[in-house]
XYZ file of C-alpha atoms in Angstrom:
736
model
C -73.298 -225.935 -153.289
C -71.053 -226.302 -150.229
C -68.388 -223.766 -149.309
C -65.474 -226.305 -149.324
C -66.420 -227.352 -152.847
C -66.368 -223.711 -153.980
C -62.971 -223.204 -152.377
C -61.641 -226.292 -154.088
C -62.894 -225.105 -157.491
C -61.347 -221.661 -156.987
C -58.066 -223.184 -155.829
C -57.879 -225.391 -158.931
C -58.677 -222.411 -161.156
C -55.988 -220.263 -159.531
C -53.501 -223.119 -159.804
C -54.273 -223.493 -163.518
C -53.820 -219.754 -164.111
C -50.551 -219.646 -162.180
C -49.272 -222.734 -164.007
C -49.873 -221.142 -167.394
C -47.839 -218.133 -166.339
C -44.743 -220.252 -165.544
C -42.007 -221.122 -167.977
C -40.852 -224.630 -168.800
C -38.800 -225.907 -165.883
C -35.449 -227.626 -166.485
C -35.202 -231.409 -166.382
C -31.674 -231.353 -164.910
C -30.824 -230.427 -161.323
C -27.559 -231.017 -159.465
C -26.970 -232.046 -155.884
C -24.586 -231.585 -152.983
C -22.761 -234.935 -152.976
C -20.327 -234.193 -150.122
C -19.955 -231.523 -147.452
C -16.863 -231.466 -145.224
C -16.461 -228.695 -142.695
C -18.295 -225.363 -143.036
C -20.240 -225.331 -146.338
C -23.177 -222.956 -146.989
C -25.663 -222.717 -149.851
C -28.294 -220.159 -150.835
C -30.962 -220.699 -153.490
C -31.012 -217.089 -154.740
C -28.509 -214.251 -154.753
C -29.259 -212.204 -151.653
C -31.090 -215.025 -149.807
C -29.910 -216.119 -146.406
C -27.341 -218.910 -146.688
C -27.954 -222.188 -144.834
C -25.706 -225.122 -144.030
C -25.434 -227.382 -147.079
C -26.787 -230.883 -146.573
C -25.989 -233.948 -148.645
C -28.585 -234.388 -151.458
C -29.554 -230.689 -151.359
C -30.696 -229.629 -154.874
C -28.422 -227.288 -156.832
C -30.168 -225.158 -159.477
C -29.761 -221.868 -161.306
C -28.751 -218.959 -159.032
C -27.489 -221.292 -156.305
C -24.534 -219.854 -154.392
C -22.147 -222.291 -152.630
C -19.534 -221.024 -150.169
C -16.919 -223.001 -148.232
C -15.256 -221.743 -145.082
C -11.862 -222.459 -143.643
C -11.112 -226.228 -143.668
C -14.311 -226.811 -145.700
C -14.688 -228.824 -148.910
C -17.681 -229.826 -150.986
C -18.556 -231.777 -154.113
C -21.381 -230.911 -156.514
C -22.632 -233.533 -158.950
C -24.570 -232.737 -162.123
C -25.068 -236.099 -163.766
C -21.596 -237.491 -164.505
C -19.945 -234.060 -164.093
C -18.157 -233.351 -160.792
C -17.442 -229.854 -159.434
C -15.367 -229.796 -156.236
C -14.557 -226.721 -154.128
C -11.604 -226.311 -151.799
C -11.687 -224.345 -148.562
C -12.421 -220.587 -148.609
C -14.135 -220.638 -152.024
C -17.317 -219.147 -153.525
C -19.092 -220.602 -156.566
C -22.270 -219.323 -158.220
C -24.380 -221.511 -160.517
C -25.373 -218.816 -163.005
C -27.486 -221.096 -165.206
C -28.336 -224.796 -165.058
C -30.874 -226.305 -167.446
C -31.173 -229.200 -169.892
C -28.355 -228.039 -172.192
C -26.342 -225.429 -170.273
C -24.106 -225.388 -167.202
C -22.725 -221.888 -166.540
C -20.632 -221.432 -163.399
C -18.886 -218.407 -161.921
C -15.999 -218.828 -159.471
C -15.815 -215.570 -157.508
C -12.786 -216.673 -155.503
C -11.134 -219.859 -154.289
C -10.273 -223.170 -155.976
C -12.467 -225.515 -158.035
C -11.698 -228.922 -159.585
C -13.973 -229.900 -162.499
C -14.173 -233.385 -164.013
C -16.209 -234.034 -167.203
C -16.781 -237.594 -168.439
C -19.494 -237.100 -171.066
C -18.568 -235.289 -174.281
C -22.193 -234.139 -174.746
C -21.851 -231.877 -171.687
C -18.933 -229.942 -173.164
C -21.050 -227.827 -175.529
C -22.955 -226.095 -172.746
C -20.262 -225.980 -170.035
C -18.773 -222.582 -169.254
C -16.818 -221.329 -166.223
C -16.086 -217.636 -165.647
C -13.839 -215.879 -163.137
C -13.161 -212.163 -162.512
C -10.311 -212.376 -165.053
C -11.574 -214.623 -167.841
C -13.665 -217.448 -169.241
C -12.860 -221.175 -169.474
C -14.391 -223.828 -171.729
C -13.405 -227.489 -171.964
C -12.804 -228.828 -175.465
C -12.390 -232.464 -174.453
C -13.386 -234.695 -171.578
C -10.949 -234.530 -168.699
C -10.135 -232.720 -165.474
C -9.094 -229.125 -164.839
C -8.476 -226.941 -161.801
C -9.260 -223.235 -161.514
C -7.905 -220.862 -158.836
C -9.462 -217.387 -158.707
C -8.174 -214.509 -156.599
C -5.788 -216.707 -154.635
C -3.306 -214.177 -155.923
C -4.813 -210.723 -156.331
C -6.323 -210.058 -159.793
C -5.122 -213.462 -161.062
C -6.811 -216.631 -162.307
C -4.802 -219.870 -162.584
C -6.062 -222.658 -164.863
C -4.326 -226.072 -164.620
C -5.236 -228.842 -167.086
C -4.542 -232.400 -165.891
C -6.571 -234.262 -168.546
C -8.078 -233.104 -171.833
C -7.906 -229.659 -173.454
C -9.287 -226.329 -172.185
C -9.934 -223.030 -174.002
C -9.025 -220.013 -171.820
C -10.127 -216.490 -172.842
C -8.823 -213.560 -170.832
C -6.062 -210.998 -170.542
C -6.583 -210.037 -174.179
C -5.685 -213.546 -175.404
C -7.312 -216.876 -176.203
C -5.276 -220.003 -175.545
C -5.835 -223.757 -175.964
C -4.244 -225.365 -172.895
C -3.366 -229.046 -173.065
C -2.789 -231.620 -170.352
C 0.149 -230.910 -168.055
C 0.084 -227.137 -168.618
C -1.046 -224.172 -166.517
C -2.127 -220.666 -167.524
C -1.955 -217.597 -165.254
C -4.464 -214.984 -166.461
C -4.098 -211.368 -165.343
C -6.124 -208.356 -166.439
C -3.799 -207.604 -169.370
C -1.335 -210.476 -169.438
C -1.241 -214.274 -169.839
C 1.592 -216.556 -168.734
C 2.104 -220.310 -169.095
C 3.797 -222.844 -166.819
C 3.696 -226.510 -165.860
C 0.690 -227.836 -163.927
C 1.523 -228.913 -160.364
C -0.701 -231.018 -158.090
C -1.304 -230.414 -154.396
C -3.410 -232.009 -151.643
C -6.692 -230.719 -153.076
C -5.934 -232.308 -156.470
C -5.056 -235.645 -154.844
C -8.333 -235.573 -152.910
C -10.273 -234.893 -156.120
C -8.395 -237.696 -157.907
C -9.338 -240.190 -155.160
C -12.999 -239.214 -155.540
C -12.744 -239.759 -159.315
C -11.184 -243.204 -158.832
C -14.103 -244.226 -156.609
C -16.541 -243.272 -159.381
C -14.568 -245.331 -161.894
C -15.371 -248.553 -159.993
C -19.164 -248.201 -160.154
C -21.308 -250.657 -162.126
C -24.654 -248.863 -161.836
C -24.167 -247.320 -165.287
C -25.107 -250.758 -166.698
C -28.671 -250.209 -165.463
C -29.106 -246.405 -165.541
C -27.508 -243.634 -167.547
C -24.523 -241.867 -166.039
C -26.350 -238.545 -166.517
C -28.766 -239.518 -163.729
C -27.540 -237.408 -160.842
C -26.689 -239.530 -157.802
C -26.183 -242.854 -159.634
C -22.627 -243.184 -158.272
C -23.892 -243.873 -154.716
C -26.057 -246.899 -155.575
C -23.385 -249.638 -155.840
C -22.018 -248.983 -152.372
C -25.404 -249.068 -150.620
C -27.555 -251.586 -152.517
C -27.839 -254.482 -154.941
C -29.084 -254.691 -158.533
C -31.125 -257.483 -160.091
C -33.347 -258.018 -163.118
C -37.117 -258.439 -162.756
C -39.454 -259.765 -165.444
C -42.161 -257.192 -164.631
C -40.240 -254.026 -163.773
C -36.863 -254.478 -165.466
C -33.782 -253.560 -163.367
C -34.505 -253.277 -159.641
C -32.256 -251.760 -156.968
C -32.777 -252.774 -153.309
C -31.069 -250.809 -150.502
C -29.005 -252.585 -147.872
C -28.897 -251.949 -144.138
C -32.357 -250.409 -143.777
C -34.865 -251.127 -141.024
C -37.593 -253.728 -141.514
C -40.290 -251.013 -141.431
C -38.376 -248.621 -143.690
C -40.520 -246.719 -146.232
C -39.389 -244.400 -149.079
C -39.874 -240.645 -148.602
C -40.002 -240.912 -144.804
C -36.444 -240.312 -143.574
C -35.718 -236.779 -144.807
C -37.231 -233.322 -145.123
C -39.415 -231.193 -147.397
C -38.256 -227.796 -148.652
C -40.015 -225.439 -151.031
C -37.951 -224.868 -154.164
C -39.378 -222.497 -156.767
C -40.643 -223.135 -159.391
C -40.934 -226.884 -158.737
C -42.674 -226.629 -155.373
C -42.241 -228.962 -152.420
C -38.989 -230.871 -152.959
C -37.783 -233.924 -151.046
C -34.265 -234.029 -149.516
C -33.424 -237.553 -148.356
C -31.148 -238.205 -145.374
C -29.545 -241.341 -146.859
C -26.371 -240.695 -148.907
C -27.878 -242.810 -151.719
C -31.311 -241.173 -151.534
C -31.017 -238.590 -154.325
C -31.508 -240.707 -157.469
C -34.270 -242.968 -156.021
C -36.147 -239.879 -154.763
C -36.131 -237.845 -157.991
C -36.156 -240.486 -160.755
C -38.034 -243.744 -161.335
C -40.635 -245.342 -159.054
C -40.691 -247.506 -155.917
C -42.383 -250.945 -155.878
C -43.024 -253.549 -153.192
C -41.465 -256.888 -154.263
C -41.130 -259.864 -151.902
C -42.165 -257.745 -148.917
C -39.290 -255.306 -149.565
C -39.185 -251.888 -151.187
C -37.181 -251.794 -154.415
C -36.468 -248.907 -156.774
C -37.447 -249.379 -160.450
C -35.708 -246.746 -162.627
C -37.004 -248.232 -165.895
C -34.881 -249.092 -168.867
C -31.871 -246.915 -169.638
C -33.391 -244.736 -172.380
C -32.246 -241.211 -173.186
C -31.595 -238.407 -170.753
C -33.383 -238.668 -167.375
C -35.958 -236.084 -166.274
C -35.699 -234.723 -162.723
C -38.734 -234.408 -160.450
C -38.957 -232.803 -156.988
C -40.590 -235.979 -155.608
C -42.446 -238.778 -157.404
C -45.205 -239.154 -154.813
C -48.978 -239.015 -154.663
C -50.498 -236.430 -152.280
C -53.573 -236.908 -150.082
C -55.190 -234.775 -147.391
C -56.020 -231.133 -146.860
C -58.342 -229.044 -144.697
C -61.225 -231.514 -145.083
C -59.206 -234.508 -143.794
C -58.910 -234.387 -140.005
C -56.985 -236.961 -137.965
C -56.035 -237.425 -134.315
C -52.400 -236.591 -133.517
C -50.309 -237.678 -130.529
C -48.310 -234.552 -129.699
C -46.100 -235.124 -126.609
C -48.768 -237.268 -124.941
C -51.679 -234.976 -125.829
C -54.267 -236.067 -128.397
C -55.650 -233.432 -130.735
C -57.600 -233.424 -133.986
C -56.187 -231.368 -136.850
C -56.053 -231.331 -140.677
C -53.491 -233.789 -142.074
C -51.318 -234.036 -145.166
C -49.908 -237.291 -146.486
C -47.884 -238.691 -149.363
C -46.957 -242.154 -150.704
C -44.490 -243.454 -153.364
C -46.008 -243.712 -156.826
C -46.175 -247.109 -158.503
C -44.912 -247.361 -162.133
C -48.516 -247.818 -163.249
C -49.701 -244.539 -161.677
C -49.651 -241.155 -163.399
C -47.386 -238.432 -162.041
C -49.212 -235.072 -162.022
C -46.725 -232.237 -161.407
C -47.714 -228.933 -159.813
C -45.469 -226.974 -162.187
C -45.320 -226.488 -165.940
C -43.493 -229.323 -167.675
C -42.745 -230.015 -171.306
C -44.997 -232.683 -172.846
C -42.055 -234.910 -173.741
C -40.755 -234.669 -170.172
C -44.172 -235.566 -168.759
C -44.380 -238.520 -171.137
C -40.970 -239.647 -169.878
C -42.251 -239.659 -166.290
C -45.421 -241.575 -167.201
C -43.999 -243.896 -169.868
C -45.032 -246.963 -167.828
C -48.346 -245.588 -166.521
C -51.581 -247.405 -167.398
C -54.832 -245.489 -167.948
C -56.877 -248.263 -166.344
C -54.629 -248.559 -163.272
C -56.529 -248.143 -159.991
C -54.391 -248.506 -156.850
C -56.136 -250.713 -154.312
C -54.159 -249.284 -151.386
C -51.537 -246.646 -150.736
C -48.441 -248.565 -149.594
C -45.854 -246.508 -147.733
C -48.254 -243.703 -146.729
C -46.674 -241.064 -144.462
C -48.902 -238.476 -142.735
C -48.037 -235.271 -140.814
C -49.944 -232.172 -139.810
C -51.093 -229.821 -142.560
C -49.940 -226.818 -140.534
C -46.298 -227.773 -141.163
C -46.679 -226.804 -144.834
C -47.807 -223.236 -144.069
C -44.414 -221.733 -143.249
C -41.322 -221.200 -145.368
C -39.091 -223.402 -143.205
C -38.034 -226.952 -143.808
C -40.217 -229.869 -142.656
C -38.095 -232.510 -140.911
C -40.337 -235.569 -141.236
C -38.809 -237.834 -138.508
C -39.434 -235.093 -135.904
C -43.016 -234.341 -136.933
C -45.932 -235.677 -134.828
C -47.661 -238.674 -136.394
C -51.407 -239.282 -136.411
C -53.355 -242.388 -135.457
C -54.110 -244.111 -138.779
C -56.926 -246.601 -139.314
C -57.906 -248.462 -142.497
C -61.089 -246.386 -142.668
C -59.259 -243.058 -142.400
C -56.656 -243.940 -145.060
C -59.286 -245.335 -147.424
C -61.349 -242.125 -147.291
C -58.350 -239.791 -147.655
C -59.000 -237.263 -150.448
C -56.407 -236.438 -153.069
C -54.804 -233.046 -152.540
C -51.337 -231.471 -152.769
C -49.975 -229.317 -149.908
C -50.476 -225.552 -150.198
C -47.875 -223.119 -151.334
C -46.103 -221.606 -148.297
C -46.878 -218.074 -147.261
C -44.605 -215.276 -148.400
C -43.169 -213.995 -151.661
C -42.044 -216.900 -153.869
C -41.187 -215.365 -157.213
C -40.472 -217.425 -160.282
C -36.700 -217.636 -160.647
C -37.076 -217.691 -164.457
C -39.179 -214.475 -164.447
C -37.008 -212.165 -162.412
C -38.284 -208.959 -164.073
C -41.918 -209.795 -163.117
C -43.414 -209.284 -166.568
C -45.126 -212.707 -166.551
C -42.869 -213.991 -169.334
C -39.744 -216.151 -168.873
C -36.497 -214.247 -169.232
C -34.772 -214.928 -172.514
C -31.321 -215.270 -170.927
C -32.194 -217.244 -167.819
C -32.260 -215.593 -164.405
C -32.238 -211.812 -164.402
C -28.721 -210.460 -163.975
C -27.154 -207.167 -163.001
C -24.086 -206.552 -165.145
C -21.354 -204.686 -163.274
C -19.151 -202.483 -165.470
C -15.564 -201.989 -164.239
C -14.731 -198.385 -163.302
C -12.097 -198.059 -166.029
C -14.722 -198.481 -168.770
C -13.572 -201.917 -169.844
C -16.000 -204.508 -171.105
C -17.905 -206.393 -168.394
C -16.640 -209.839 -167.493
C -20.042 -211.528 -167.981
C -21.087 -211.158 -171.647
C -24.504 -209.811 -172.557
C -27.067 -212.041 -174.197
C -27.522 -209.893 -177.315
C -25.228 -210.399 -180.270
C -24.676 -206.668 -180.753
C -23.066 -206.413 -177.287
C -25.907 -204.375 -175.699
C -27.819 -205.486 -172.571
C -31.204 -207.153 -172.951
C -34.428 -206.222 -171.135
C -33.428 -207.985 -167.936
C -29.818 -206.659 -167.902
C -28.693 -203.167 -166.996
C -25.517 -201.242 -166.103
C -24.451 -200.518 -162.564
C -21.492 -198.147 -162.499
C -19.178 -198.874 -159.575
C -16.825 -196.219 -158.212
C -13.094 -196.882 -158.260
C -12.061 -199.208 -155.454
C -9.300 -198.140 -153.078
C -7.652 -200.799 -150.970
C -6.785 -199.923 -147.402
C -3.980 -201.487 -145.435
C -6.217 -203.820 -143.460
C -8.365 -205.115 -146.347
C -7.876 -208.699 -147.597
C -6.483 -209.485 -150.997
C -9.851 -210.270 -152.568
C -11.719 -207.238 -151.148
C -12.402 -205.913 -154.654
C -14.254 -209.062 -155.673
C -16.047 -209.207 -152.306
C -17.153 -205.564 -152.472
C -18.253 -205.966 -156.081
C -20.277 -209.054 -155.158
C -21.912 -207.304 -152.195
C -22.876 -204.313 -154.344
C -24.406 -206.628 -156.946
C -26.346 -208.500 -154.277
C -27.623 -205.258 -152.695
C -28.740 -203.941 -156.078
C -30.464 -207.235 -156.884
C -32.194 -207.230 -153.489
C -33.456 -203.638 -153.965
C -34.673 -204.494 -157.462
C -36.447 -207.612 -156.186
C -38.213 -205.568 -153.477
C -39.446 -203.092 -156.086
C -40.697 -205.918 -158.311
C -42.346 -207.592 -155.318
C -44.283 -204.396 -154.522
C -45.412 -204.116 -158.138
C -46.432 -207.770 -158.155
C -48.438 -207.293 -154.969
C -50.346 -204.418 -156.576
C -51.043 -206.549 -159.630
C -52.063 -209.460 -157.391
C -54.644 -207.276 -155.596
C -56.190 -206.333 -158.938
C -56.100 -209.938 -160.119
C -57.685 -211.110 -156.856
C -60.642 -208.749 -157.283
C -61.187 -209.999 -160.813
C -60.866 -213.582 -159.637
C -63.498 -213.037 -156.904
C -66.003 -211.768 -159.473
C -65.178 -214.620 -161.808
C -65.474 -217.070 -158.919
C -68.955 -215.817 -158.024
C -70.043 -216.171 -161.631
C -68.596 -219.678 -161.782
C -70.329 -220.503 -158.487
C -73.743 -219.563 -159.928
C -73.038 -221.582 -163.043
C -71.923 -224.518 -160.907
C -75.159 -224.385 -158.839
C -77.273 -224.459 -162.026
C -75.190 -227.357 -163.292
C -75.703 -229.154 -159.969
C -79.503 -228.896 -160.235
C -79.415 -230.256 -163.773
C -77.076 -232.993 -162.617
C -79.448 -233.973 -159.743
C -82.419 -234.286 -162.136
C -80.361 -236.391 -164.472
C -79.242 -238.528 -161.551
C -82.894 -239.111 -160.486
C -83.759 -240.266 -163.986
C -80.725 -242.491 -164.069
C -81.650 -244.006 -160.688
C -85.105 -245.056 -162.060
C -83.517 -246.656 -165.110
C -80.974 -248.228 -162.870
C -83.752 -249.809 -160.722
C -85.351 -251.425 -163.766
C -82.019 -252.660 -164.978
C -81.258 -254.007 -161.513
C -84.597 -255.969 -161.456
C -83.786 -257.555 -164.821
C -80.350 -258.400 -163.525
C -81.871 -260.034 -160.417
C -84.189 -262.226 -162.533
C -81.326 -263.278 -164.693
C -79.233 -263.961 -161.592
C -81.977 -266.218 -160.094
C -82.221 -268.207 -163.359
C -78.439 -268.583 -163.400
C -78.535 -269.723 -159.768
C -81.091 -272.475 -160.562
C -79.017 -273.665 -163.517
C -75.937 -273.532 -161.364
C -77.689 -275.646 -158.670
C -78.650 -278.313 -161.243
C -75.168 -278.321 -162.628
C -73.777 -278.579 -159.109
C -75.954 -281.671 -158.406
C -74.766 -283.345 -161.614
C -71.221 -282.456 -160.739
C -71.708 -283.983 -157.256
C -72.968 -287.283 -158.746
C -70.108 -287.388 -161.188
C -67.702 -286.554 -158.397
C -69.088 -289.399 -156.172
C -68.771 -291.922 -159.005
C -65.252 -290.739 -159.719
C -64.443 -291.027 -156.018
C -65.702 -294.663 -155.911
C -63.615 -295.539 -158.938
C -60.692 -293.819 -157.341
C -61.171 -295.767 -154.084
C -61.266 -299.096 -155.988
C -58.149 -298.166 -157.879
C -56.494 -297.128 -154.628
C -57.463 -300.488 -153.022
C -55.946 -302.451 -155.915
C -52.844 -300.342 -155.713
C -52.672 -300.966 -151.973
C -52.895 -304.785 -152.434
C -50.190 -304.664 -155.099
C -48.074 -302.507 -152.847
C -48.464 -305.016 -149.929
C -47.477 -307.927 -152.221
C -44.467 -305.969 -153.495
C -43.471 -305.141 -149.934
C -43.687 -308.866 -148.901
C -41.569 -309.947 -151.891
C -39.130 -307.237 -151.160
C -38.938 -308.268 -147.491
C -38.279 -311.949 -148.401
C -35.601 -310.933 -150.841
C -33.989 -308.723 -148.238
C -34.124 -311.536 -145.621
C -32.420 -314.010 -148.016
C -29.756 -311.424 -148.799
C -29.201 -310.806 -145.087
C -28.816 -314.564 -144.354
C -26.396 -314.980 -147.271
C -24.390 -311.976 -146.058
C -24.298 -313.374 -142.509
C -23.103 -316.841 -143.767
C -20.438 -315.201 -145.929
C -19.333 -313.038 -143.026
C -19.095 -316.129 -140.730
C -16.970 -318.067 -143.263
C -14.773 -315.050 -143.831
C -14.320 -314.518 -140.086
C -13.456 -318.242 -139.553
C -10.874 -318.135 -142.365
C -9.441 -314.954 -140.893
C -9.199 -316.595 -137.446
C -7.404 -319.668 -138.879
C -5.046 -317.419 -140.815
C -4.345 -315.368 -137.696
C -3.708 -318.574 -135.621
C -1.285 -319.962 -138.256
C 0.474 -316.597 -138.448
C 0.734 -316.456 -134.661
C 2.129 -320.047 -134.506
C 4.718 -319.315 -137.195
C 5.635 -316.073 -135.506
C 5.964 -317.767 -132.087
C 8.088 -320.631 -133.543
C 10.327 -318.124 -135.312
C 10.628 -316.150 -132.098
C 11.530 -319.321 -130.137
C 14.134 -320.330 -132.732
C 15.551 -316.854 -132.687
C 15.661 -316.897 -128.881
C 17.367 -320.317 -128.902
C 19.936 -319.104 -131.423
C 20.479 -316.007 -129.339
C 20.904 -318.093 -126.198
C 23.351 -320.439 -128.000
C 25.373 -317.492 -129.292
C 25.311 -315.931 -125.846
C 26.472 -319.188 -124.174
C 29.210 -319.665 -126.781
C 30.305 -316.112 -126.231
C 30.331 -316.705 -122.484
C 32.431 -319.915 -122.958
C 34.828 -318.017 -125.191
C 35.044 -315.259 -122.631
C 35.663 -317.846 -119.897
C 38.375 -319.525 -122.033
C 39.915 -316.129 -122.711
C 39.840 -315.323 -119.020
C 41.508 -318.659 -118.252
C 44.075 -318.064 -120.979
C 44.682 -314.551 -119.665
C 44.964 -315.881 -116.149
C 47.417 -318.580 -117.295
C 49.387 -316.010 -119.299
C 49.410 -313.669 -116.347
C 50.518 -316.481 -114.067
C 53.301 -317.550 -116.462
C 54.324 -313.947 -116.968
C 54.351 -313.305 -113.295
C 56.304 -316.531 -112.679
C 58.772 -315.650 -115.443
C 59.099 -312.149 -114.036
C 59.673 -313.581 -110.535
C 62.279 -315.978 -111.911
C 63.893 -313.182 -113.847
C 63.905 -310.961 -110.798
C 65.327 -313.798 -108.710
C 67.981 -314.485 -111.315
C 68.830 -310.797 -111.550
C 68.944 -310.558 -107.753
C 71.209 -313.591 -107.621
C 73.363 -312.085 -110.344
C 73.516 -308.794 -108.459
C 74.334 -310.574 -105.269
C 76.994 -312.691 -107.018
C 78.349 -309.622 -108.688
C 78.362 -307.782 -105.387
C 80.150 -310.696 -103.791
C 82.674 -310.789 -106.563
C 83.188 -307.092 -106.348
C 83.693 -307.355 -102.618
C 86.112 -310.215 -103.098
C 87.903 -308.365 -105.853
C 88.092 -305.380 -103.654
C 89.846 -307.396 -101.109
C 92.037 -309.009 -103.718
C 94.089 -307.321 -106.330
C 92.074 -306.711 -109.426
C 93.053 -308.895 -112.287
C 92.503 -307.706 -115.742
C 89.296 -309.154 -117.219
C 89.715 -311.548 -119.975
C 88.194 -310.432 -123.291
C 86.488 -313.806 -123.648
C 84.623 -313.430 -120.375
C 83.445 -309.912 -121.261
C 82.114 -311.131 -124.575
C 80.219 -313.999 -122.894
C 78.628 -311.621 -120.406
C 77.474 -309.280 -123.182
C 76.070 -312.182 -125.165
C 74.081 -313.525 -122.206
C 72.652 -310.067 -121.531
C 71.557 -309.750 -125.198
C 69.903 -313.165 -125.109
C 67.936 -312.260 -121.999
C 66.757 -308.987 -123.605
C 65.628 -310.971 -126.695
C 63.651 -313.380 -124.532
C 61.932 -310.562 -122.697
C 61.015 -308.906 -126.032
C 59.599 -312.156 -127.472
C 57.535 -312.769 -124.327
C 56.113 -309.270 -124.534
C 55.188 -309.725 -128.242
C 53.512 -313.073 -127.504
C 51.406 -311.466 -124.755
C 50.310 -308.724 -127.150
C 49.389 -311.294 -129.844
C 47.272 -313.316 -127.403
C 45.508 -310.194 -126.186
C 44.807 -309.141 -129.775
C 43.370 -312.595 -130.639
C 41.094 -312.557 -127.633
C 39.720 -309.144 -128.637
C 39.101 -310.385 -132.164
C 37.172 -313.384 -130.842
C 35.054 -311.146 -128.643
C 34.151 -308.979 -131.602
C-alpha cells in the first residue's frame, strides 16, 4: 500500500471524527451590504478587527464598529440593520430562528419586513432590552448621552424593557431609558434616519422577490445588476450584466476561513452574495446564469457551492513573475444543479436535502466548466486568499481531466468551534460561551442568563467589576468601553486556557489515532491482497465474456453489411424514381414559366398601349387648355389696352378742358384786372379832377349804382370759382 493512500485514508478518518464532534451549523448568515468610511469587523470577541468588505459574512459573535464619518448596513434576509458613525454592534447570536444583537454604543436603525422574524429578534443595550411586536422601523441610540438609551419608533410597535418598567411604544413616539427612570417624547428624524429611509425605498422597488424568497440574503442587489427569465429546464434564471466575456463564477473574490463552515467565498461584485451562497450556476447559450431553483421555504446558506479538486498529489506548472515552477495545485468549479454538494461541516439532513434537491444520482459531469486553479500553499496560512492576485498554472485538457477530487486543508493554527466555546466537545446550550458581567452595585446583569431560575449555566460565570471612577479627561462612554475591554480580556484569557487544554487532549488523541491508523493500514493491506486476487479472477471471466462479445459483434457486422447492401439498392431505386419525378416537375415548371412569360408580355403591351392613349389624351387636353388660356389672356390684354387707351383719351380731354378752363380763367382774370385798373385809373382821374374842382355832394343814386355793380362783380367771381371746382371734381371722378 502506498504512503499517499495511507495519508488519504487517515485524513478522511480524522475528518469524519472531527465532523461528528461539531454541532449543527446555522442555515442563516448575514452580510455586510454597505460600508462607507471606516468600518471594521471581527469574527470573534477579542480577535483582531479588519476592514469590513461588502459581502463579508456576519455570524454569531461578529463585532462591527464604525469610526468617525463611517456608516454600514447589515442584511439578514429581508431585515436591515444600519449603523451610524462612531457605533459598536455585537451579533450575540444568529441562527435559523434567533437574531440577538447588542448595541454597546452609537446609533442603529432596524427595519423588519417579515413578521416571522419578530419572534426571535432581540436588541439589548447597557440600559435595557428592545423587542419589535410588529413589522416596521425603529432607531436605537445607546450611550450618546451618558447612561441613557433612546428608542424611537417610526413604524410598527416596539416593547422596551428597562429602567424598572416595560413599555409598548407605538409609531411616532420615543422612549428615553435610564438606569432607574423612563421618559417618553415624540420621535424626531435626523440625517441618519433620512439616509436609512432612502435605502428602504430602494428595496421597495425590487422585483426579485417574484423568483426567490425575500429571506435569501442579498436578493435586493439582483434587479440592479442582472436580468431574470424563465427556463424550461432550470426554472428561473438570473444573468448578470456588464461582465467580461471570459467571466467565470467564483473567480473574482477571495477565500477566508470561517469556523465552523470552513473556506468561505467573499465575492467582489456587489451582487455576488446570493449567487455565491445559494443555488447553482449553469452554462446556457454560452453565458453563465444563476439558477436558484423554485421559491420553496426558507433558503439554506452555504460557504460556497463548488466542487474541489487537487491536493499534494496534483502538481502543475505555475508562471510566477516570469519564472516557471512545479508545485501542488488546488482548484474549484461551480456545481451544476445535477451534482451533489458535499459539505465539510456537519449539516442537518433536511438542510442537506435542500441543497441537493435537484441532484441526480446518475449524474456524471463530462467536464468541469469554470475551473479556477491556484497554488495549494495559499491555503496553508490563516490569511485571506485574493484570487485575482494569485499566480495561475498552465492548464491542459490532460491535466484537468486527471485532477483528483480533494478539498483544501484546514489552515494552521487554533480554530476552535464557535459553538463549543467551553471545549467540552459538546455544543453550548445557549449559543456562544459568554462572560456575564455583574454591575458593581449588585444589580441584575443586563444580559439575562439562559436558565429559568436566574442562575448561570455551565458556560456562563460571574466576573465582578470594581466600581468605575470617571476622571476629567475620560469620554462619556468610558464605563461601557472599560466594561467591554474587561470582558474581552477575560474571554481571551479563558480561550487561551481552553486552547492549552485542547492541545493536551489533541496530543493524546493523536497518539491513539496513530495506533489506530497502523491497525487500519494492516487491515487495508490484507484487503488489497484479497482484492487483487478477486480482480485476477474477474479479469479471466472478463476475457471470456469479451470473446463472446466479439463473436456476437462480428455476426452483427455481417448482418449489418447485408442490410446496408439492401438499403443501398433501395436507396438507388428511390433516387431514380426521385430523378424522374424531378424531371417531370422541371418540364412542368418550364411550361408554367413560358405561359407566365407570355401572359406577362401581353399585359405589358396592353399597359403600354393604354399608357400611350392616356398620354395622347393628356397632350390634347393640355393643348386645348393652353389655347383657351392664351385666348383668354389675349382678350384680357385687349380689354386692358382698350381701357387704358380710353383712360388716356379721358385724361387728354380732361387736360384740354383744364387747359381751356385755365385759359378762360386767366383771360377773365386779365380782363377783370384790366377793368379794375381802368376803374382805378378813372377813379384816380376823377379824384384828381375833383381835387382841383370843388367837391360836389355825391348823389345817392350814383352811390347805390356803384354798390350794386360791385356786388354783381363779386357774384360773378364767386360763380366762376364754383364752376372751376365742379369741373375739377368731375374730372377726378372720371379718373377714378
